[in-house]
């Protein structure tokens, strides 16, 4: 058992028989009344995001979650196969658990997988990844770096918005949280 003072981003709580991952939290001490903790949590299984407020000092149950580094090997139908880099054991994770991470995963890429009682809960990618643009329309004469954006498809098949000057074959850094363009990468 823990208290609300132990809440941090990434903490997994067990509430009403379900697992909730803390996305954001804020300790609030108003001038009048007792302190409380305001949280934004994601249901580990369904992905539903809710806001919940706890009184300060309240006892809460945390779940034991093992986070380990895995290497993404390949996709097997709807499932994805990962290898533990320490003992070389392979695990299969369902496509529903992987979710939007598929937009940014390349073979042999390192990811962090959270496991609770032998069940993979979710996958954490690095904050940004480098992907190659496989298709985009050519820019028009007179395009400037601040003139706007155009759609581009990266090597995973995901479509992002890039500045007009970015060409096909360019490697770009992509934010894995929102799919935003972060800049070009020089080899």
Short mmCIF file of C-alpha atoms in Angstrom, two decimals:
data_model
loop_
_atom_site.label_atom_id
_atom_site.label_comp_id
_atom_site.label_asym_id
_atom_site.label_seq_id
_atom_site.Cartn_x
_atom_site.Cartn_y
_atom_site.Cartn_z
CA UNK A 1 0.00 0.00 0.00
CA UNK A 2 1.12 3.52 -0.75
CA UNK A 3 -0.33 6.98 -0.22
CA UNK A 4 -1.23 9.72 -2.67
CA UNK A 5 2.11 11.35 -1.79
CA UNK A 6 3.86 8.49 -3.65
CA UNK A 7 2.07 9.18 -6.97
CA UNK A 8 4.41 9.90 -9.90
CA UNK A 9 4.02 9.85 -13.67
CA UNK A 10 4.10 6.22 -14.80
CA UNK A 11 2.83 4.81 -11.49
CA UNK A 12 0.28 2.03 -12.02
CA UNK A 13 -2.61 2.00 -9.53
CA UNK A 14 -5.06 -0.81 -8.84
CA UNK A 15 -8.52 0.77 -8.44
CA UNK A 16 -11.76 -1.23 -8.32
CA UNK A 17 -10.01 -4.27 -9.81
CA UNK A 18 -8.59 -2.40 -12.80
CA UNK A 19 -5.11 -1.09 -13.56
CA UNK A 20 -4.66 2.65 -14.20
CA UNK A 21 -1.45 4.30 -15.42
CA UNK A 22 -0.82 7.86 -14.13
CA UNK A 23 -0.22 10.20 -17.09
CA UNK A 24 -0.17 13.49 -15.16
CA UNK A 25 -0.54 14.47 -11.53
CA UNK A 26 -0.60 17.67 -9.52
CA UNK A 27 -0.48 18.16 -5.75
CA UNK A 28 -2.86 21.03 -4.88
CA UNK A 29 -2.94 22.86 -1.54
CA UNK A 30 -5.74 25.41 -1.66
CA UNK A 31 -5.76 28.27 0.82
CA UNK A 32 -8.94 26.92 2.37
CA UNK A 33 -9.66 23.23 2.95
CA UNK A 34 -7.50 20.14 2.73
CA UNK A 35 -4.83 19.34 0.16
CA UNK A 36 -5.58 16.94 -2.68
CA UNK A 37 -3.96 15.28 -5.68
CA UNK A 38 -5.45 15.83 -9.13
CA UNK A 39 -4.55 13.09 -11.63
CA UNK A 40 -5.08 12.15 -15.25
CA UNK A 41 -5.07 8.36 -15.63
CA UNK A 42 -5.27 5.90 -18.52
CA UNK A 43 -6.93 2.52 -18.13
CA UNK A 44 -4.21 0.04 -19.04
CA UNK A 45 -6.55 -2.41 -20.78
CA UNK A 46 -9.10 -0.17 -22.51
CA UNK A 47 -6.97 2.96 -23.06
CA UNK A 48 -9.74 5.18 -21.62
CA UNK A 49 -8.40 8.41 -20.05
CA UNK A 50 -10.11 9.87 -16.97
CA UNK A 51 -9.46 12.66 -14.46
CA UNK A 52 -9.62 11.66 -10.81
CA UNK A 53 -9.00 13.58 -7.60
CA UNK A 54 -7.68 11.97 -4.40
CA UNK A 55 -7.51 13.50 -0.93
CA UNK A 56 -3.92 14.01 0.25
CA UNK A 57 -2.59 11.15 2.39
CA UNK A 58 -5.23 8.69 1.17
CA UNK A 59 -4.02 5.09 1.03
CA UNK A 60 -3.99 3.66 -2.51
CA UNK A 61 -2.99 0.29 -3.91
CA UNK A 62 -0.19 0.28 -6.45
CA UNK A 63 0.38 -2.57 -8.89
CA UNK A 64 3.78 -4.21 -9.32
CA UNK A 65 4.82 -3.52 -12.89
CA UNK A 66 8.07 -4.82 -14.35
CA UNK A 67 9.45 -2.51 -17.07
CA UNK A 68 12.13 -4.11 -19.24
CA UNK A 69 13.92 -3.31 -22.47
CA UNK A 70 12.89 -5.40 -25.45
CA UNK A 71 13.93 -5.42 -29.08
CA UNK A 72 11.14 -5.40 -31.67
CA UNK A 73 11.72 -8.35 -34.03
CA UNK A 74 8.77 -8.70 -36.42
CA UNK A 75 5.00 -8.63 -36.88
CA UNK A 76 3.21 -12.00 -36.87
CA UNK A 77 -0.30 -11.41 -38.23
CA UNK A 78 -2.03 -9.13 -35.71
CA UNK A 79 0.62 -9.78 -33.05
CA UNK A 80 4.12 -8.40 -32.54
CA UNK A 81 7.17 -10.38 -31.41
CA UNK A 82 9.74 -8.84 -29.07
CA UNK A 83 12.97 -10.23 -27.60
CA UNK A 84 14.23 -9.58 -24.08
CA UNK A 85 17.76 -8.21 -24.50
CA UNK A 86 19.00 -9.78 -21.24
CA UNK A 87 17.94 -13.42 -21.51
CA UNK A 88 16.89 -13.56 -25.21
CA UNK A 89 13.38 -14.83 -24.38
CA UNK A 90 10.77 -13.87 -26.97
CA UNK A 91 7.30 -12.62 -26.10
CA UNK A 92 4.31 -12.04 -28.33
CA UNK A 93 2.26 -8.89 -27.71
CA UNK A 94 -1.19 -8.35 -29.23
CA UNK A 95 -1.77 -5.53 -31.68
CA UNK A 96 -4.34 -4.01 -29.32
CA UNK A 97 -1.70 -3.71 -26.58
CA UNK A 98 0.87 -2.22 -28.97
CA UNK A 99 -1.69 0.31 -30.23
CA UNK A 100 -0.41 3.47 -31.94
CA UNK A 101 3.21 2.49 -31.28
CA UNK A 102 3.06 0.54 -34.57
CA UNK A 103 3.25 3.88 -36.40
CA UNK A 104 6.80 4.45 -35.15
CA UNK A 105 8.32 0.96 -34.69
CA UNK A 106 10.96 -0.40 -37.02
CA UNK A 107 12.45 -3.89 -36.82
CA UNK A 108 15.33 -4.18 -34.30
CA UNK A 109 14.20 -1.01 -32.49
CA UNK A 110 14.46 -0.95 -28.69
CA UNK A 111 11.24 -0.38 -26.71
CA UNK A 112 10.25 -0.59 -23.05
CA UNK A 113 7.43 -3.01 -22.20
CA UNK A 114 5.51 -2.86 -18.91
CA UNK A 115 4.48 -6.33 -17.68
CA UNK A 116 2.12 -7.10 -14.78
CA UNK A 117 1.81 -10.72 -13.61
CA UNK A 118 3.11 -12.01 -16.96
CA UNK A 119 0.73 -9.90 -19.06
CA UNK A 120 2.15 -7.10 -21.27
CA UNK A 121 0.26 -3.91 -20.39
CA UNK A 122 1.65 -1.26 -22.72
CA UNK A 123 4.69 -0.29 -24.77
CA UNK A 124 6.78 2.82 -24.16
CA UNK A 125 8.71 4.16 -27.12
CA UNK A 126 11.60 6.61 -26.91
CA UNK A 127 10.37 10.26 -27.08
CA UNK A 128 11.46 10.51 -30.72
CA UNK A 129 12.50 8.18 -33.55
CA UNK A 130 14.28 8.66 -36.87
CA UNK A 131 12.24 7.54 -39.90
CA UNK A 132 12.77 7.89 -43.63
CA UNK A 133 10.23 9.64 -45.86
CA UNK A 134 9.09 7.07 -48.45
CA UNK A 135 6.63 9.30 -50.29
CA UNK A 136 5.79 12.98 -50.45
CA UNK A 137 4.77 15.39 -53.19
CA UNK A 138 7.64 17.53 -54.47
CA UNK A 139 7.74 21.08 -53.10
CA UNK A 140 6.90 24.00 -55.35
CA UNK A 141 9.36 26.67 -56.48
CA UNK A 142 9.56 29.43 -53.92
CA UNK A 143 8.76 27.22 -50.93
CA UNK A 144 10.36 28.46 -47.73
CA UNK A 145 10.95 26.68 -44.46
CA UNK A 146 8.16 28.63 -42.75
CA UNK A 147 5.67 28.55 -45.64
CA UNK A 148 3.53 25.63 -44.46
CA UNK A 149 3.33 21.86 -44.38
CA UNK A 150 2.46 18.93 -46.63
CA UNK A 151 1.64 15.26 -45.94
CA UNK A 152 4.46 12.72 -46.12
CA UNK A 153 4.47 8.95 -45.63
CA UNK A 154 7.27 7.46 -43.50
CA UNK A 155 8.73 3.95 -43.83
CA UNK A 156 6.26 2.48 -41.29
CA UNK A 157 3.35 3.60 -43.49
CA UNK A 158 2.28 6.37 -41.09
CA UNK A 159 1.50 9.81 -42.54
CA UNK A 160 2.91 12.95 -40.89
CA UNK A 161 2.96 16.65 -41.73
CA UNK A 162 6.36 18.00 -42.84
CA UNK A 163 7.58 21.39 -44.09
CA UNK A 164 7.32 21.94 -47.85
CA UNK A 165 11.10 21.71 -48.41
CA UNK A 166 11.37 18.08 -47.15
CA UNK A 167 11.88 15.62 -50.01
CA UNK A 168 11.39 11.90 -50.49
CA UNK A 169 14.28 9.85 -49.05
CA UNK A 170 15.00 12.39 -46.29
CA UNK A 171 15.41 11.05 -42.76
CA UNK A 172 13.37 12.98 -40.21
CA UNK A 173 12.99 12.92 -36.43
CA UNK A 174 9.38 12.25 -35.37
CA UNK A 175 7.80 12.79 -31.93
CA UNK A 176 6.31 9.44 -30.85
CA UNK A 177 3.73 11.05 -28.54
CA UNK A 178 1.85 13.05 -31.20
CA UNK A 179 3.45 12.16 -34.55
CA UNK A 180 4.86 15.65 -34.99
CA UNK A 181 7.82 16.53 -37.22
CA UNK A 182 10.86 17.53 -35.15
CA UNK A 183 13.48 18.14 -37.87
CA UNK A 184 15.71 16.59 -40.49
CA UNK A 185 18.48 14.18 -39.57
CA UNK A 186 21.83 14.29 -41.35
CA UNK A 187 23.62 10.95 -41.74
#
